[in-house]
Coordinates of C-alpha atoms and ligand atoms in Angstrom, one line a residue:
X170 CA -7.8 -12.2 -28.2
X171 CA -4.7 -13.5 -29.1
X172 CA -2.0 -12.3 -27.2
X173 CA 2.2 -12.6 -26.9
X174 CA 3.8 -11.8 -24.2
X175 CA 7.7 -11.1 -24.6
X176 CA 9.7 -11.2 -21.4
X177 CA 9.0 -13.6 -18.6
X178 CA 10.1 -12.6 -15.9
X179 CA 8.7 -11.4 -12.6
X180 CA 6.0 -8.9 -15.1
X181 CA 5.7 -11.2 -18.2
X182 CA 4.7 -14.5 -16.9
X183 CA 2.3 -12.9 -14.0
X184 CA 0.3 -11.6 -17.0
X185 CA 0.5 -14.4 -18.9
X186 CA -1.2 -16.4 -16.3
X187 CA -3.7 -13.6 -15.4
X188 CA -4.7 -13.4 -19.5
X189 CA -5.0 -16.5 -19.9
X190 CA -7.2 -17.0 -17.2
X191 CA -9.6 -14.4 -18.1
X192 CA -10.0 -15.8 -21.7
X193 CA -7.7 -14.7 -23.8
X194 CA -5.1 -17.5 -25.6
X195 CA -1.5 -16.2 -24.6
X196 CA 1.8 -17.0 -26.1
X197 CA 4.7 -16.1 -23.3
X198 CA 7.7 -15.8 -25.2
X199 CA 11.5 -15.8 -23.6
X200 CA 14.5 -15.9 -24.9
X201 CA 16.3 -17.6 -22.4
X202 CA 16.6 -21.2 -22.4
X203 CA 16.0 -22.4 -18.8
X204 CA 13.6 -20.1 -17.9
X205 CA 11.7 -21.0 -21.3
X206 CA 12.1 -24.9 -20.1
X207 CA 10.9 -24.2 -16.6
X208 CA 7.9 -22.8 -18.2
X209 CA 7.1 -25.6 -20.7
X210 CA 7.4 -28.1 -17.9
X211 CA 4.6 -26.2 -15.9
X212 CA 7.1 -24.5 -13.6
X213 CA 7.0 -20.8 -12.6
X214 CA 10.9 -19.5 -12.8
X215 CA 10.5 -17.1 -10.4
X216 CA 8.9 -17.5 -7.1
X217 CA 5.5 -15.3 -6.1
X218 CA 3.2 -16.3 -3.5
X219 CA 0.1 -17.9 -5.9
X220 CA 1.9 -17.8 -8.8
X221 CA 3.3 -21.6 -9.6
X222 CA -1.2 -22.6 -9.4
X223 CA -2.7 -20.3 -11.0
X224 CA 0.7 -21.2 -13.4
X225 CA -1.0 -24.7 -13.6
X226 CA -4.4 -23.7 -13.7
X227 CA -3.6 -21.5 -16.8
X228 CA -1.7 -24.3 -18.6
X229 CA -4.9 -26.2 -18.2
X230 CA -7.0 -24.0 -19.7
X231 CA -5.3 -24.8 -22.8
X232 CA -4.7 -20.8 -23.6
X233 CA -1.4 -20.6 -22.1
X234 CA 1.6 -21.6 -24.6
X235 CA 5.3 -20.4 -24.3
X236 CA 7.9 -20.4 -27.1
X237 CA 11.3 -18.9 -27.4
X238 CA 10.9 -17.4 -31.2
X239 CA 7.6 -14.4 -31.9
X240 CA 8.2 -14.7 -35.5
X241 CA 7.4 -18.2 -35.9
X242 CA 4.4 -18.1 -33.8
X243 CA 2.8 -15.2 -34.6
X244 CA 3.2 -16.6 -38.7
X245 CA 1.1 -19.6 -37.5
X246 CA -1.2 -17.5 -36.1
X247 CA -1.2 -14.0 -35.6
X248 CA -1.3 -12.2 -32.6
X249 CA -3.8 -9.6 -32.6
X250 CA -1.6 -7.7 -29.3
X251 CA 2.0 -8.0 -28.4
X252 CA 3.2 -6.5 -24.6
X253 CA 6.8 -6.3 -24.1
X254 CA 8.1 -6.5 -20.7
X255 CA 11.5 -7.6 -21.0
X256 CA 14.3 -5.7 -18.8
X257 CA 15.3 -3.1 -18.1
X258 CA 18.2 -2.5 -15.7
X259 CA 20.2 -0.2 -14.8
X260 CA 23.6 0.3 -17.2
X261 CA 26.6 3.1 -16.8
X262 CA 25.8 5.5 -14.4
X263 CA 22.6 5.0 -13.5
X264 CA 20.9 5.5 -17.1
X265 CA 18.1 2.7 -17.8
X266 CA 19.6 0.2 -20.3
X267 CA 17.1 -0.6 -22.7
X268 CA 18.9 -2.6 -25.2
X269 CA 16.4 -5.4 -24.3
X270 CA 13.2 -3.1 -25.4
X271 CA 15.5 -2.0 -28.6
X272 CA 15.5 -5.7 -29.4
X273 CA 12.2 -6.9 -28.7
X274 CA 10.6 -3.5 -30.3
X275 CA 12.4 -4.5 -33.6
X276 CA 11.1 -7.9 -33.4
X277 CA 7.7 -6.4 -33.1
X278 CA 8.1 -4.3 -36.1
X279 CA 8.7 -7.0 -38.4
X280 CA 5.5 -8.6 -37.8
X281 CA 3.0 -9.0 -40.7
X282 CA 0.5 -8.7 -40.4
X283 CA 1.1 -5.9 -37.8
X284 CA -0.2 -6.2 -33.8
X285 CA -0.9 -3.2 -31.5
X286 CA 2.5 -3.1 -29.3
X287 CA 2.1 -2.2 -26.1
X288 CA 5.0 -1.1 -24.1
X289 CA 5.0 -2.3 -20.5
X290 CA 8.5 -1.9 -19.3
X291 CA 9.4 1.2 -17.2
X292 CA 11.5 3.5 -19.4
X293 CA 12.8 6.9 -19.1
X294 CA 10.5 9.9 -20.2
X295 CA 10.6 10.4 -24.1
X296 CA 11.8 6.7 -25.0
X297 CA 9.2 5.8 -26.7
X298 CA 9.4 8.7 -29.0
X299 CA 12.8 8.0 -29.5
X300 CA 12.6 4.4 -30.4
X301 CA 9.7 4.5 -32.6
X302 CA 11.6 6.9 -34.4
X303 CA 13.0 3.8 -36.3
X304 CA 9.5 2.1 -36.3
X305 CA 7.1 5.1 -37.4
X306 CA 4.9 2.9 -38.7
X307 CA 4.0 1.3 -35.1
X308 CA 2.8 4.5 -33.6
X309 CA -0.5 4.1 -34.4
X310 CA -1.3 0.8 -32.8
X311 CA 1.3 1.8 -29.9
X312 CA 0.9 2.4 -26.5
X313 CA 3.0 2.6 -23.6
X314 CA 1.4 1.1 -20.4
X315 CA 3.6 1.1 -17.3
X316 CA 3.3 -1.6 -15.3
X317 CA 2.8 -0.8 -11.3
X318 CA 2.9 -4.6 -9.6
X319 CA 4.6 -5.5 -6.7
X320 CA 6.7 -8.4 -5.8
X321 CA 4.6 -10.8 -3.5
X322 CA 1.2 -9.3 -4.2
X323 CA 1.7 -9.5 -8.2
X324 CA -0.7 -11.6 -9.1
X325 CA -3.6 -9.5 -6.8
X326 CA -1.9 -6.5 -8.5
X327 CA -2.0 -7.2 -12.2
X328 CA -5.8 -8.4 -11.6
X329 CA -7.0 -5.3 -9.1
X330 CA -4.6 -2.5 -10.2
X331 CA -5.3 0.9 -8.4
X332 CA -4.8 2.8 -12.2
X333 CA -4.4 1.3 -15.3
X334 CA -2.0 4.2 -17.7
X335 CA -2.2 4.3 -20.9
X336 CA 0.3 6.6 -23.3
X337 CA -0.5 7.2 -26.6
X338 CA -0.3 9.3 -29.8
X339 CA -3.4 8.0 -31.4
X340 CA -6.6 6.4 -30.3
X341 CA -6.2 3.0 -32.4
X342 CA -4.7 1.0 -29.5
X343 CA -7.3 2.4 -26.8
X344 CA -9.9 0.3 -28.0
X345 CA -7.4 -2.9 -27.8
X346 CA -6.5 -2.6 -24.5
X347 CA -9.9 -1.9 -23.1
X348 CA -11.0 -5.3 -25.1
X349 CA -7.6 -6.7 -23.6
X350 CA -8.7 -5.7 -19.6
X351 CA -12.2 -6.0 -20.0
X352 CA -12.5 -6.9 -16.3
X353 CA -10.8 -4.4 -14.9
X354 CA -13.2 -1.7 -13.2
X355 CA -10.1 1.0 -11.8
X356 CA -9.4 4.3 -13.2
X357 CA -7.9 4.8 -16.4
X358 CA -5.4 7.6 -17.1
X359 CA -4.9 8.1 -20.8
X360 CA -2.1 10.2 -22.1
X361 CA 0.7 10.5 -24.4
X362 CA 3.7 8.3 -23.4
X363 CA 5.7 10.9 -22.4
X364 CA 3.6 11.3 -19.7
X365 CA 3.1 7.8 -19.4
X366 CA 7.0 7.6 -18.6
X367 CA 7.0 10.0 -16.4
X368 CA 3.8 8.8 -14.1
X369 CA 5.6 5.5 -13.6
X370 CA 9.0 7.0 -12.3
X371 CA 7.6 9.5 -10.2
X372 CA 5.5 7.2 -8.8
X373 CA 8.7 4.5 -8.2
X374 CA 10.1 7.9 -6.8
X375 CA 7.9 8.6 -4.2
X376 CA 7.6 5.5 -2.8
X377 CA 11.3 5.8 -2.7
X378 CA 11.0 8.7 -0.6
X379 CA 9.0 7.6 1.7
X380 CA 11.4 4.8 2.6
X381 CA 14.3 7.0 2.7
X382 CA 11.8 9.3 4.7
X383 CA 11.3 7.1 6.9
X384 CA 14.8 5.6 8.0
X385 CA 15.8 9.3 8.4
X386 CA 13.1 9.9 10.8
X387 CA 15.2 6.4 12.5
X388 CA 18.0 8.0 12.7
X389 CA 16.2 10.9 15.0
X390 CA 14.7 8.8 17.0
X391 CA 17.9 7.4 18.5
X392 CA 17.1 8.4 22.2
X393 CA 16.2 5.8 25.0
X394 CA 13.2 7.5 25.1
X395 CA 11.6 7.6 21.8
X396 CA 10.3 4.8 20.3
X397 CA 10.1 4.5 16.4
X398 CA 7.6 1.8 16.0
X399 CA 5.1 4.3 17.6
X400 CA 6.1 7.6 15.7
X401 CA 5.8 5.3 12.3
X402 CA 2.4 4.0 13.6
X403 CA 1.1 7.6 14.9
X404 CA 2.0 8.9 10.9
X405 CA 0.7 6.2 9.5
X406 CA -2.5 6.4 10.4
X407 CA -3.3 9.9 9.2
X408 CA -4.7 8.8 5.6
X409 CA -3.0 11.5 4.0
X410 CA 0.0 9.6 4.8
X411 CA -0.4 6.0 4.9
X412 CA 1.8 3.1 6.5
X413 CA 3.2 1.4 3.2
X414 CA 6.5 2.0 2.7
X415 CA 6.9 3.7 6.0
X416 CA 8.9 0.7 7.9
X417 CA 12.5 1.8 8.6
X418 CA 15.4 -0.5 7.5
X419 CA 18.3 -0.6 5.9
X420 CA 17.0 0.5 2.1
X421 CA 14.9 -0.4 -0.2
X422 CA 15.9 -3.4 -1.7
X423 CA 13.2 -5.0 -4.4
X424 CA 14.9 -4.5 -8.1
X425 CA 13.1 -1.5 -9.1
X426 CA 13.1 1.3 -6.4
X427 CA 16.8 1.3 -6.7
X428 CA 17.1 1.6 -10.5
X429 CA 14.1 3.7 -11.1
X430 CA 15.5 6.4 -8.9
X431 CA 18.8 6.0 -10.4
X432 CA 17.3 6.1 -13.8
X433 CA 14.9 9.2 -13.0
X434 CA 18.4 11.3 -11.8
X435 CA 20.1 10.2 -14.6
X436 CA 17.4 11.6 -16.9
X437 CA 17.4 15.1 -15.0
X438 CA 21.1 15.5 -15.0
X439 CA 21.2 15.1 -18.8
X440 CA 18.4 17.5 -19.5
X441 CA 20.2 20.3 -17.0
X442 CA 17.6 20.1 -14.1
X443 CA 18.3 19.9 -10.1
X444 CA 16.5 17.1 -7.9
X445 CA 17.5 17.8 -4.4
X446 CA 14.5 15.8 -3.2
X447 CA 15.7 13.1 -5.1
X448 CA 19.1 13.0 -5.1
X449 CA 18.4 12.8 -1.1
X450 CA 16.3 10.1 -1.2
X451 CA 19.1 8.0 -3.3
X452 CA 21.9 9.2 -0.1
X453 CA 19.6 7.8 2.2
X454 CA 19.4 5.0 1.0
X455 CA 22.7 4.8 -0.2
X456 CA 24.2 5.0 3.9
X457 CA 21.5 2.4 5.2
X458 CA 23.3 -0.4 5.0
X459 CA 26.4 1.2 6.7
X460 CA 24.3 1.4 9.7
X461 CA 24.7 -2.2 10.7
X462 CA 28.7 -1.6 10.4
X463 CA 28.1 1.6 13.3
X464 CA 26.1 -0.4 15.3
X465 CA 28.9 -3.4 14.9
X466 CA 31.2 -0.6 15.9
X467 CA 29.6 1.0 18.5
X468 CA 29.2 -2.7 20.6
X469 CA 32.2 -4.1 19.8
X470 CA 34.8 -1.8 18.8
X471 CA 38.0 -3.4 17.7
X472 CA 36.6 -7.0 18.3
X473 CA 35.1 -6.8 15.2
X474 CA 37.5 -7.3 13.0
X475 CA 38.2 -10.8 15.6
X476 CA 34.5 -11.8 15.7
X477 CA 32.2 -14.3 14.1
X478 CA 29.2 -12.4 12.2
X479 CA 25.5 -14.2 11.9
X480 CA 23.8 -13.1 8.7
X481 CA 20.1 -14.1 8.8
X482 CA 18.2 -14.0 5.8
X483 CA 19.8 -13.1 2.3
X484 CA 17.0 -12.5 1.1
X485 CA 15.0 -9.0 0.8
X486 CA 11.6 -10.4 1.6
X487 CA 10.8 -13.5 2.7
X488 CA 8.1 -13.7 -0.4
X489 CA 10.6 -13.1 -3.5
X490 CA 13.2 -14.7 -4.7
X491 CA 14.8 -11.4 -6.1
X492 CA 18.2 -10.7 -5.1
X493 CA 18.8 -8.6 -7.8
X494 CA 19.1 -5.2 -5.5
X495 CA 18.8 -6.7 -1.6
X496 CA 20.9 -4.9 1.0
X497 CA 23.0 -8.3 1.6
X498 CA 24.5 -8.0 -2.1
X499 CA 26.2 -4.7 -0.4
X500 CA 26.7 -5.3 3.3
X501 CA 27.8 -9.1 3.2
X502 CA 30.9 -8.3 1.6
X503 CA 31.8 -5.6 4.0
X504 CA 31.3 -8.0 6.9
X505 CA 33.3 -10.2 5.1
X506 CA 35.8 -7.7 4.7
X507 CA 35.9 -6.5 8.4
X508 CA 35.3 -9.6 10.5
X509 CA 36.9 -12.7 11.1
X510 CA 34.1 -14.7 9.8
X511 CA 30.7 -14.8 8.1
X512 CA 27.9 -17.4 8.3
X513 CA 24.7 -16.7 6.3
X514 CA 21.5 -18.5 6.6
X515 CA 18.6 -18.3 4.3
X516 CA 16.3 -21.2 4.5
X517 CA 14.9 -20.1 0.5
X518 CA 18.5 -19.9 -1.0
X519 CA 20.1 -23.0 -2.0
X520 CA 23.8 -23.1 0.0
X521 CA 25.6 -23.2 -3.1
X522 CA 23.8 -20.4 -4.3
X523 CA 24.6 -18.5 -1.0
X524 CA 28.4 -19.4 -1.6
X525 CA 28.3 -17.7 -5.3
X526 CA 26.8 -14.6 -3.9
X527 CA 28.8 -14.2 -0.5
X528 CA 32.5 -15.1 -1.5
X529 CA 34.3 -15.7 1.8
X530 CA 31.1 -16.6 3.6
X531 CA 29.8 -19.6 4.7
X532 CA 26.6 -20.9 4.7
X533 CA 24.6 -22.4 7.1
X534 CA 22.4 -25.0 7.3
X535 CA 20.0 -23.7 10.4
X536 CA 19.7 -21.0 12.1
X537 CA 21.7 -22.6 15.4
X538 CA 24.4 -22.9 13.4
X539 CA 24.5 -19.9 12.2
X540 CA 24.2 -18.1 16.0
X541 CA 26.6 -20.6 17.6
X542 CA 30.0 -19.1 19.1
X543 CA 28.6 -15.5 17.1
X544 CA 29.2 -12.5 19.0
X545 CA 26.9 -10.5 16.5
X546 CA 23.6 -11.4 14.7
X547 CA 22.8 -9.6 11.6
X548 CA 19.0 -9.7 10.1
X549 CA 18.5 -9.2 7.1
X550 CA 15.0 -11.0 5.8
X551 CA 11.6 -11.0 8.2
X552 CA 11.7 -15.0 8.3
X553 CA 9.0 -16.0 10.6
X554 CA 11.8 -18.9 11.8
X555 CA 14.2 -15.6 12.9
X556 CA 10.5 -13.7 14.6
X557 CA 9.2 -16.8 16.4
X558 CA 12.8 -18.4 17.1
X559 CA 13.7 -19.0 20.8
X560 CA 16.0 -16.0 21.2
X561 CA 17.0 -17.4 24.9
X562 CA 18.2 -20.2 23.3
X563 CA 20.3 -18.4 20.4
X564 CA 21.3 -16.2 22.8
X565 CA 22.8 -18.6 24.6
X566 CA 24.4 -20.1 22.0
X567 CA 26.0 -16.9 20.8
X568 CA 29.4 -15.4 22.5
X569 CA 29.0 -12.4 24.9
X570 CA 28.0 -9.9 24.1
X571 CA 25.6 -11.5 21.9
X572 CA 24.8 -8.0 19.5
X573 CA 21.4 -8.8 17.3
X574 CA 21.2 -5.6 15.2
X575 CA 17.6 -6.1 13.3
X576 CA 18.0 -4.6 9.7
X577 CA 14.0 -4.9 9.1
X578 CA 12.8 -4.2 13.0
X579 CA 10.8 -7.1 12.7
X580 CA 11.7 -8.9 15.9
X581 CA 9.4 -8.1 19.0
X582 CA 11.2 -6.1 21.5
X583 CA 8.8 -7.8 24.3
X584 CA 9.9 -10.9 23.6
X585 CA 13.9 -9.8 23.6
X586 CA 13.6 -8.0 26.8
X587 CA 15.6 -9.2 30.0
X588 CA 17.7 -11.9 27.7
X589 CA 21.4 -12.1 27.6
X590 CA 21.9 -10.2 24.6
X591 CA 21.8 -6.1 23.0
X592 CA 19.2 -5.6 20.8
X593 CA 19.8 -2.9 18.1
X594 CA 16.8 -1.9 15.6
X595 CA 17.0 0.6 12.7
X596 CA 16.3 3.4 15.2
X597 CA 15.3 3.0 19.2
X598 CA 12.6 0.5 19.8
X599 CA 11.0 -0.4 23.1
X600 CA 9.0 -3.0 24.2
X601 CA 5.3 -2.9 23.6
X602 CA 3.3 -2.5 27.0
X603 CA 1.1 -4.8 28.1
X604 CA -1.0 -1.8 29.7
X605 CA -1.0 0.0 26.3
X606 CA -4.7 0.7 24.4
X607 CA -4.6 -1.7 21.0
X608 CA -4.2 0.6 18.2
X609 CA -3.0 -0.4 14.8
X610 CA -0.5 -2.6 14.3
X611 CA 3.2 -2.6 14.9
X612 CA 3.9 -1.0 11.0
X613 CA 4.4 -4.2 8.8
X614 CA 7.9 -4.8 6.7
X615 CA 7.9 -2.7 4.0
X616 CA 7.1 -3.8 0.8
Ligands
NAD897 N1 9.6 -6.8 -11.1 C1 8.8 -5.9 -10.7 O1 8.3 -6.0 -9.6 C2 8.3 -4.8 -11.6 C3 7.2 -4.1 -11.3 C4 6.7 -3.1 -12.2 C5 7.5 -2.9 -13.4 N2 8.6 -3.6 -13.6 C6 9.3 -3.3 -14.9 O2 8.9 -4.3 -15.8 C7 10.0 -4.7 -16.6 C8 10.2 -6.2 -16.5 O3 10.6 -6.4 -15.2 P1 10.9 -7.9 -14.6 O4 11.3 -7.8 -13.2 O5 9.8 -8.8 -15.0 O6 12.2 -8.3 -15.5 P2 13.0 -9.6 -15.6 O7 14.4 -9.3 -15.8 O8 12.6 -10.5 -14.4 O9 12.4 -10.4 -16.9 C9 12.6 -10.0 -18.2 C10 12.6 -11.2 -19.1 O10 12.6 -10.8 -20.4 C11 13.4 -11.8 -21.1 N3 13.7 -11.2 -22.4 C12 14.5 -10.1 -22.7 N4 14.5 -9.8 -24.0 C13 13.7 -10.7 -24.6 C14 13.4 -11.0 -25.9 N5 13.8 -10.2 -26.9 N6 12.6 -12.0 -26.2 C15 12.1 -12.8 -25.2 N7 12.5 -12.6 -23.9 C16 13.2 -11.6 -23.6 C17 14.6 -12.0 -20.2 O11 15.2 -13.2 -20.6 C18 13.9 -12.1 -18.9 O12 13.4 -13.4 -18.6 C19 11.2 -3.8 -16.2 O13 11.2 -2.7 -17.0 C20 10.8 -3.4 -14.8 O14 11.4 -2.2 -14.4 C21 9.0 -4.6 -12.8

């Protein structure tokens, strides 16, 4: 089939490659100008383990093209399918903005002759109805078809999804989209896109919860006694719960949790209806962050505002380079704010990108630097350098009393114990015994 794809971003350009591999000849069309140049010179613009081979392996297929202007391309040669998955983020108070699918919709409608559209973007409950109110004559080739990847398993995702969604007021694009993921074997849902909508928020929203769930059950398990690692682990395991996205920290912090949620209260508000569970989930998260200012607090009192801070890891995930909605965008600049200097180290972000984001900070080069003459480390990111590091080493390089607060509980308590330092996780933590049964795993960072 012949296929466009507009928007390539994290969504867009993971499908393209994926399409194109599987057969079909795909167009990936962007609008923006370095991001389209990356991708003409072979280059994925954003970075997900896999993503910049199987990039080159498409473009050598010959089926994978990439063009700034639909129009055009599709004149040349039609495309017989046209998914949308440009932006949507979140605009004034909360509500999705989705000026970008407004556009690229109307783009779509202009088409001769005409393509089933397919939707991909996560939009608010009813949006479709409303925009093809300007566009009647797309509903019958039209489905909306939420996308569910995740950063840093997106390529595994978009090729082994656990659902596949499909909206719809008529059957006519059913029969596209089966053609389009021939390979795929999961369970379909088909529905109207109302429905559609809402599977993909409350989906976003539950995931959410579980999070915020989770760092609330932290902040219970506060006591020298209690050990959250092992309550996480103990609930995983019962498959009616599952561990993913059950690893305290200090939020959720990928681009889409935050607005989804934000979106999905939004939504309710307008239409008169109360989401306790929700609007609980967003406080959670909301205070995480503030956590790491307590725990500053708590060790050194009124030092702080005289000490040296060590941010490690800008980053939300050590796999993706999206910043878009990681808890150092919030807590940085409070640091900054309260203490008498900031270093940051991120050994993925460029140091002149780390000075744009963190005004007032100043980045390091290593993480040595970063610890030396600190009385506080801050992680942020679950680098393997920070896990594996020498901590008797930065600890000695850091100034009494040498506070590490972990913001992802990803450093071994075992291998912290009996140093020169005060180790603070996102709710108590104690070493694992050596005497202990092997059970699962310590829980692994959230996704
Ligand atoms: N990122 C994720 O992990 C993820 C997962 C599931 C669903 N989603 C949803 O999928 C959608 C896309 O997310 P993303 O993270 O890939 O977004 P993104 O912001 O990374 O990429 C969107 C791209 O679309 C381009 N664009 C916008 N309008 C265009 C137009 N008219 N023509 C050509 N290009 C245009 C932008 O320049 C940008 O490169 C969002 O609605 C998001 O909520 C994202």
């Amino acid at each position: 089939m012949r296929v466009a794809i507009v928007g390539q971003g994290y969504v867009g350009v993971t499908g393209a490659v994926v399409l194109a591999r599987q057969g079909h000849h795909v167009t990936g069309i962007e609008r923006e100008p370095a991001r389209l140049a990356a991708l003409e010179a072979g280059r994925a613009p954003v970075s997900e383990p896999g993503l910049q081979e199987e990039l080159t392996l498409a473009r050598e297929t010959g089926r994978l093209a990439f063009a700034a202007d639909l129009a055009h391309t599709h004149l040349r040669q039609p495309f017989d399918v046209v998914l949308i998955t440009v932006g949507t983020p979140p605009g004034e108070a909360g509500a999705a903005d989705l000026s970008q699918v407004v556009a690229a919709l109307t783009e779509v409608a202009a088409l001769l002759p005409p393509p089933t559209v397919v939707l991909k973007s996560t939009v608010p409950p009813g949006s479709s109805a409303r925009l093809l109110q300007a566009h009647p004559q797309l509903r019958d080739r039209y489905a909306y078809n939420p996308e569910f990847l995740n950063q840093g398993s997106a390529l595994d995702d978009w090729t082994s999804p656990s659902r596949t969604v499909v909206g719809l007021w008529s059957p006519g694009a059913l029969p596209v989209l089966r053609r389009l993921y021939g390979e795929l074997t999961c369970p379909w849902v088909v529905t109207t896109p109302d429905t559609a909508e809402m599977i993909k928020y409350a989906g976003n929203t539950f995931l959410a919860m579980k999070i915020s769930f989770a760092n609330e059950v932290a902040r219970l398990c506060a006591a020298p006694d209690l050990d959250i690692d092992k309550v996480m682990q103990g609930v995983g395991l019962d498959p009616r719960i599952g561990h993913a996205f059950l690893q305290p920290g200090l939020g959720f912090g990928d681009s889409c949790l935050p607005k989804d949620t934000a979106a999905l209260a939004h939504w309710a508000a307008g239409r008169g209806v109360e989401t306790p569970l929700l609007d609980a989930t967003i406080a959670v998260n909301r205070a995480q962050p503030g956590l790491v200012r307590d725990v500053l607090r708590e060790e050194l009192g009124e030092q702080l505002a005289d000490c040296e801070i060590a941010v490690l890891g800008a980053r939300y995930e050590p796999w993706s380079d999206d910043m878009r909605a990681a808890p150092s965008r919030v807590l940085v600049p409070r640091l900054v704010a309260e203490a008498r200097g900031v270093r940051v180290w991120d050994p993925a972000v460029e140091p002149e990108r780390l000075r744009r984001l963190f005004p007032g900070a100043r980045p390091c080069a290593d993480l040595s630097a970063a610890v030396q003459g600190a009385r506080a480390a801050v992680v942020l990111t679950e680098w393997p350098e920070t896990i594996e590091a020498d901590w008797s080493l930065l600890a000695a390089r850091m100034a009494p009393p040498a506070v590490v607060v972990d913001g992802k509980n990803c450093l071994l308590p075992e291998r912290l114990a009996g140093l020169p330092l005060t180790y603070r996780g996102v709710g108590n933590r104690l070493p694992d015994r050596a005497d202990a049964p092997a059970g699962a795993p310590r829980p692994a960072p959230s996704a």
